[in-house]
Tab-separated table of C-alpha atoms in Angstrom:
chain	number	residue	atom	x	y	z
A	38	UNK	CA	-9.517	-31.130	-19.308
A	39	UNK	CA	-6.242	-31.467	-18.243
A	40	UNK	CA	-3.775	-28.741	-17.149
A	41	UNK	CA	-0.875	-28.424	-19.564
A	42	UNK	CA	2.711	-27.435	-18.735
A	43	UNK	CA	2.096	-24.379	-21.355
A	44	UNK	CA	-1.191	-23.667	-19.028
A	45	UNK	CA	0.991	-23.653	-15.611
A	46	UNK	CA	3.709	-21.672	-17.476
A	47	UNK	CA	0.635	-18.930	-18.880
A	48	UNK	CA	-0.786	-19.113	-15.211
A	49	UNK	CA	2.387	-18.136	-13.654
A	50	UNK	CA	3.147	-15.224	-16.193
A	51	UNK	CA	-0.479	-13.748	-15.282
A	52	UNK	CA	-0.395	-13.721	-11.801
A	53	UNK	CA	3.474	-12.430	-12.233
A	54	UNK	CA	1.764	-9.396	-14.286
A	55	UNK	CA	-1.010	-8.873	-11.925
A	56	UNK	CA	1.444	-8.617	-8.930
A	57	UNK	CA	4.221	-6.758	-10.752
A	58	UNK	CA	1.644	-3.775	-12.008
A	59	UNK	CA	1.082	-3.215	-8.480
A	60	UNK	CA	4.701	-3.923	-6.682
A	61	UNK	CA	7.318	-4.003	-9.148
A	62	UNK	CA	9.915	-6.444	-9.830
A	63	UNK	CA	12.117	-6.388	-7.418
A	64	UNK	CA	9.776	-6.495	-4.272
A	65	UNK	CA	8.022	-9.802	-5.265
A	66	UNK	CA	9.505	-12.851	-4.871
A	67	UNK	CA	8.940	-15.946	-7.026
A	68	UNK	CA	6.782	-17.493	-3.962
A	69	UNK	CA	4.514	-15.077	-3.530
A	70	UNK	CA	3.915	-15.213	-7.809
A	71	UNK	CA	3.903	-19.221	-7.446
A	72	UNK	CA	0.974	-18.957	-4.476
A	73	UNK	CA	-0.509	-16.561	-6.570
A	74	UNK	CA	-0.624	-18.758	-9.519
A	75	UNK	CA	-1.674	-21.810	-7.559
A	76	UNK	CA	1.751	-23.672	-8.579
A	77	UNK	CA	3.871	-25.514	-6.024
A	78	UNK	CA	7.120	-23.759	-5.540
A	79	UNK	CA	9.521	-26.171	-7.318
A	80	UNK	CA	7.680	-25.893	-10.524
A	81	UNK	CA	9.204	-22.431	-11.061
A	82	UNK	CA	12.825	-23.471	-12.429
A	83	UNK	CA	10.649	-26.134	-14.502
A	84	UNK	CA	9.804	-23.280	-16.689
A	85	UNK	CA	12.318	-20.444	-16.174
A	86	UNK	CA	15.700	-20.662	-15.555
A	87	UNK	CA	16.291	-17.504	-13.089
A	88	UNK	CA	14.157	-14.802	-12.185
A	89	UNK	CA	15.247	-12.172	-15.034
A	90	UNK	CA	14.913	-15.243	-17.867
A	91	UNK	CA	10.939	-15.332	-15.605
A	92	UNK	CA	11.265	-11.576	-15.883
A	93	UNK	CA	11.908	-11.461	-19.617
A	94	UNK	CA	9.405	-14.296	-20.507
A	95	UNK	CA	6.808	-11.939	-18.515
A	96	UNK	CA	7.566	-9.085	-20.322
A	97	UNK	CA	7.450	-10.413	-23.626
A	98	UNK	CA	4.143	-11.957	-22.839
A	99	UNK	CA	2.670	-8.538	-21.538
A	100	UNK	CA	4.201	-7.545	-24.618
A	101	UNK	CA	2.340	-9.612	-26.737
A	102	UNK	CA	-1.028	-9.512	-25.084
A	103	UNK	CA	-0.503	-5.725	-25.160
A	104	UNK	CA	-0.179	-5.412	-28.754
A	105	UNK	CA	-2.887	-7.869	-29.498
A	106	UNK	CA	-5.420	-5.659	-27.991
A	107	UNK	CA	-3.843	-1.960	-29.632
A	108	UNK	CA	-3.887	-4.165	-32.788
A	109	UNK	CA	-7.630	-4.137	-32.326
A	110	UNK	CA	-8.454	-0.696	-31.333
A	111	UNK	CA	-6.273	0.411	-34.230
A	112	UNK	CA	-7.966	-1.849	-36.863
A	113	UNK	CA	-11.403	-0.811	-35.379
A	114	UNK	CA	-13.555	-0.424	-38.939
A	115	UNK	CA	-15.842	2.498	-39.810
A	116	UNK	CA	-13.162	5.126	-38.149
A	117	UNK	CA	-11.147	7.273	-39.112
A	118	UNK	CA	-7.251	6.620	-38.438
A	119	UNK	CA	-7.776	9.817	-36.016
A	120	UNK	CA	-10.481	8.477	-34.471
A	121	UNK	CA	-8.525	5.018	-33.890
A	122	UNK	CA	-5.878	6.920	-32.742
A	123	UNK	CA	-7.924	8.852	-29.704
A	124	UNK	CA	-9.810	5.839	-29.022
A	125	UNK	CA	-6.438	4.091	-28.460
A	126	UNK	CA	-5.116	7.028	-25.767
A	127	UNK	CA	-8.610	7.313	-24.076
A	128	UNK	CA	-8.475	3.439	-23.419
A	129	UNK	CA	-4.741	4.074	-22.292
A	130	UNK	CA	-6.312	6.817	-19.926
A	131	UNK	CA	-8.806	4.807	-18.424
A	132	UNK	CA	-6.223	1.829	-17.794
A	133	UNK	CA	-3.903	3.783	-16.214
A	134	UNK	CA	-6.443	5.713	-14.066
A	135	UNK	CA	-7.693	2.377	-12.213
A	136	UNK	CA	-7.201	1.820	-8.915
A	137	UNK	CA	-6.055	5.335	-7.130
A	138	UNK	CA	-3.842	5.453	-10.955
A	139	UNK	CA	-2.067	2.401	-10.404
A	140	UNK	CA	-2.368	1.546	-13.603
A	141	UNK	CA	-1.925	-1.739	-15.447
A	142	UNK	CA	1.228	-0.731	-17.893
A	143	UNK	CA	4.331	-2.976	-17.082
A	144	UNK	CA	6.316	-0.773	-19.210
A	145	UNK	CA	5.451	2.138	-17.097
A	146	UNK	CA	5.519	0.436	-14.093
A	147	UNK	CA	8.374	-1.537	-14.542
A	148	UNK	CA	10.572	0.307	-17.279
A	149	UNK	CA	13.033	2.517	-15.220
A	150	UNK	CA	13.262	-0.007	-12.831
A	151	UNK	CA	14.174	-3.047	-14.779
A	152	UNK	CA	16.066	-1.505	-17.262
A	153	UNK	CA	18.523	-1.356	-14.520
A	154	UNK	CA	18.725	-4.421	-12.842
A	155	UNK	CA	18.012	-7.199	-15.932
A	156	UNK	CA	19.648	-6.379	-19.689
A	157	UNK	CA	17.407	-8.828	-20.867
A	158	UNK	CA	14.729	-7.155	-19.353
A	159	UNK	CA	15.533	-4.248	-21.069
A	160	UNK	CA	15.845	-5.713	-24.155
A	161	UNK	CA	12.188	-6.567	-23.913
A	162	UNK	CA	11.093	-3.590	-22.921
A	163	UNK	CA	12.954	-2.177	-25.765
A	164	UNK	CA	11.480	-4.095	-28.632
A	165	UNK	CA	7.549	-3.901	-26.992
A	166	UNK	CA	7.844	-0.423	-26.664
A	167	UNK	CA	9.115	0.058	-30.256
A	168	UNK	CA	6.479	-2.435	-31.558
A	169	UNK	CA	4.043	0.418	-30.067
A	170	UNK	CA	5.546	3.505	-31.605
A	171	UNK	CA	5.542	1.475	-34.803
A	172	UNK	CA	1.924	0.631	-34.400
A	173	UNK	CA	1.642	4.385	-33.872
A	174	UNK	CA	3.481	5.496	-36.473
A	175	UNK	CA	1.781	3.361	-39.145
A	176	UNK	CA	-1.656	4.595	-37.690
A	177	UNK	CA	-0.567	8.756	-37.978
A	178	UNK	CA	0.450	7.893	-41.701
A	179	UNK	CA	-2.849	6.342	-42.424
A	180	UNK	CA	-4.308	9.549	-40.759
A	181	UNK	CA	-2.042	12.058	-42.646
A	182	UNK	CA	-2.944	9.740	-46.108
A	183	UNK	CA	-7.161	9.829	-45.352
A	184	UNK	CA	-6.927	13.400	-43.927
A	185	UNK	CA	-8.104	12.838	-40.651
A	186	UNK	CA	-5.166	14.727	-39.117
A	187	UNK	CA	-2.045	16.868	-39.988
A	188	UNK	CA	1.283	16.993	-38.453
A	189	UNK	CA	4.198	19.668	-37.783
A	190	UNK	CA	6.912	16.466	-37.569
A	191	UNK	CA	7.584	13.292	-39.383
A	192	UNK	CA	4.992	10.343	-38.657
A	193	UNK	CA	7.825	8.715	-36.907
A	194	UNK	CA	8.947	11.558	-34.953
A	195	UNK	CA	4.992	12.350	-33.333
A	196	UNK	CA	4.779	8.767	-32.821
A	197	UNK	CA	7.942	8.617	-30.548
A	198	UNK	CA	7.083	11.997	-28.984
A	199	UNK	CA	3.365	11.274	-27.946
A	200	UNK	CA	4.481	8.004	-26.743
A	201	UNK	CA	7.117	9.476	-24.206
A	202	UNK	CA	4.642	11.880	-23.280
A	203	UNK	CA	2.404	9.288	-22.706
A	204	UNK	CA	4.737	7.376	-20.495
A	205	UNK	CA	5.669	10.303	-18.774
A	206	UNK	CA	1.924	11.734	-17.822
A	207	UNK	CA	1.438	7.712	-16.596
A	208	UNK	CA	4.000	8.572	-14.172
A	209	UNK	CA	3.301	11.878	-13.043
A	210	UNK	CA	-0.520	10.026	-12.483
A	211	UNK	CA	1.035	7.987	-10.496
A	212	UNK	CA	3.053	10.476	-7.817
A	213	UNK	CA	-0.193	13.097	-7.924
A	214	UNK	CA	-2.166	10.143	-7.695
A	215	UNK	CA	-5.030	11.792	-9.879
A	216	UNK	CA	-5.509	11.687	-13.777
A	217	UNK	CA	-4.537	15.171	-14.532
A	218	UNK	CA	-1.568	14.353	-16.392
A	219	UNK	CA	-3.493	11.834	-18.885
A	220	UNK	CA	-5.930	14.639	-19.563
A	221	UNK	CA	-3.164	17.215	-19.869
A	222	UNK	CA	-1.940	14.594	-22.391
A	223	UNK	CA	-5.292	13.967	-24.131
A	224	UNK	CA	-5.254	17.190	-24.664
A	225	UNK	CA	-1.792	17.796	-26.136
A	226	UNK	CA	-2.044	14.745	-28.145
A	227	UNK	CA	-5.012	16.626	-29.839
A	228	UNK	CA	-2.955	19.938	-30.520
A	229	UNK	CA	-0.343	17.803	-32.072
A	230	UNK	CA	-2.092	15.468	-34.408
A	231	UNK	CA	-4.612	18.834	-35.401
A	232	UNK	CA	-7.839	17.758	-33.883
């Protein structure tokens, strides 16, 4: 079968996200993603016009991927919305705990950094990370409406504030280089959803 130019473009986008979740942005250079990938070097402006157009297509397709798979655990049938909820932040936990916790979030890993440097960048970081809380939210009203957790703030409010904290413990993983912070979050996450 041959290789299509929507193939080479996917191919350089995943070996982009597997270098970035380890590097960041601004310490890989397009070679190193294109030798990676397998692509000859002049390909690269083929497909993206500059690095932070490559660095917003890359982010929007972690982006997408991303919420493909919490789409899943969320929709997971035969559980409560509670029950999706946890099983959602435990796989978070165990993602972000890999590999002495350098974990495979780009909007941890990336996020303060990019925001920065790229306002496209940020842009996409911006509407992945509110696709999230709004997965979030949707899933702590289901939870309020079948009783499988109770809440001291709006849905909307909870789902903002355990995502932040969430964020935040991913980092603090990260410098202590140990998972106490995602536990210290598990377990706050269960204080404020009632569990």
């Amino acid at each position: 079968m041959p290789v299509t130019q929507g193939d080479t473009r996917r191919s350089i986008l995943d070996a982009a996200q597997r270098i970035m979740s380890r590097k960041g942005f601004a310490a890989v250079g397009i070679n190193e993603v294109l030798t990676a990938a397998g692509v000859p070097k002049g390909s690269f402006y083929h497909f993206f016009g500059s690095k932070d157009a490559f660095g917003e297509a890359m982010m929007r397709a972690y982006f997408t991927d991303y919420l493909a798979d919490m789409d899943r655990v969320l929709a997971e049938p035969g559980r409560t919305a509670a029950e999706r909820l946890m099983n959602y932040w435990q796989n978070w936990r165990e993602t972000q705990s890999l590999d002495d916790c350098q974990g495979k979030c780009l909007a941890v890993k990336l996020g303060a950094e990019v925001s920065d440097l790229s306002e496209t960048m940020r842009l996409a970081l911006k509407e992945g990370t509110t696709a999230i809380v709004d997965r979030l939210e949707r899933t702590i009203s289901a939870g309020l409406a079948d009783g499988s957790l109770t809440i001291g703030a709006s849905a909307r409010d909870t789902a903002e504030a355990l995502y932040d904290m969430w964020l935040g413990a991913s980092v603090m993983a990260k410098i202590h280089r140990n998972v106490g912070p995602l536990d210290t979050a598990t377990t706050v996450t269960r204080q404020l959803l009632h569990l």
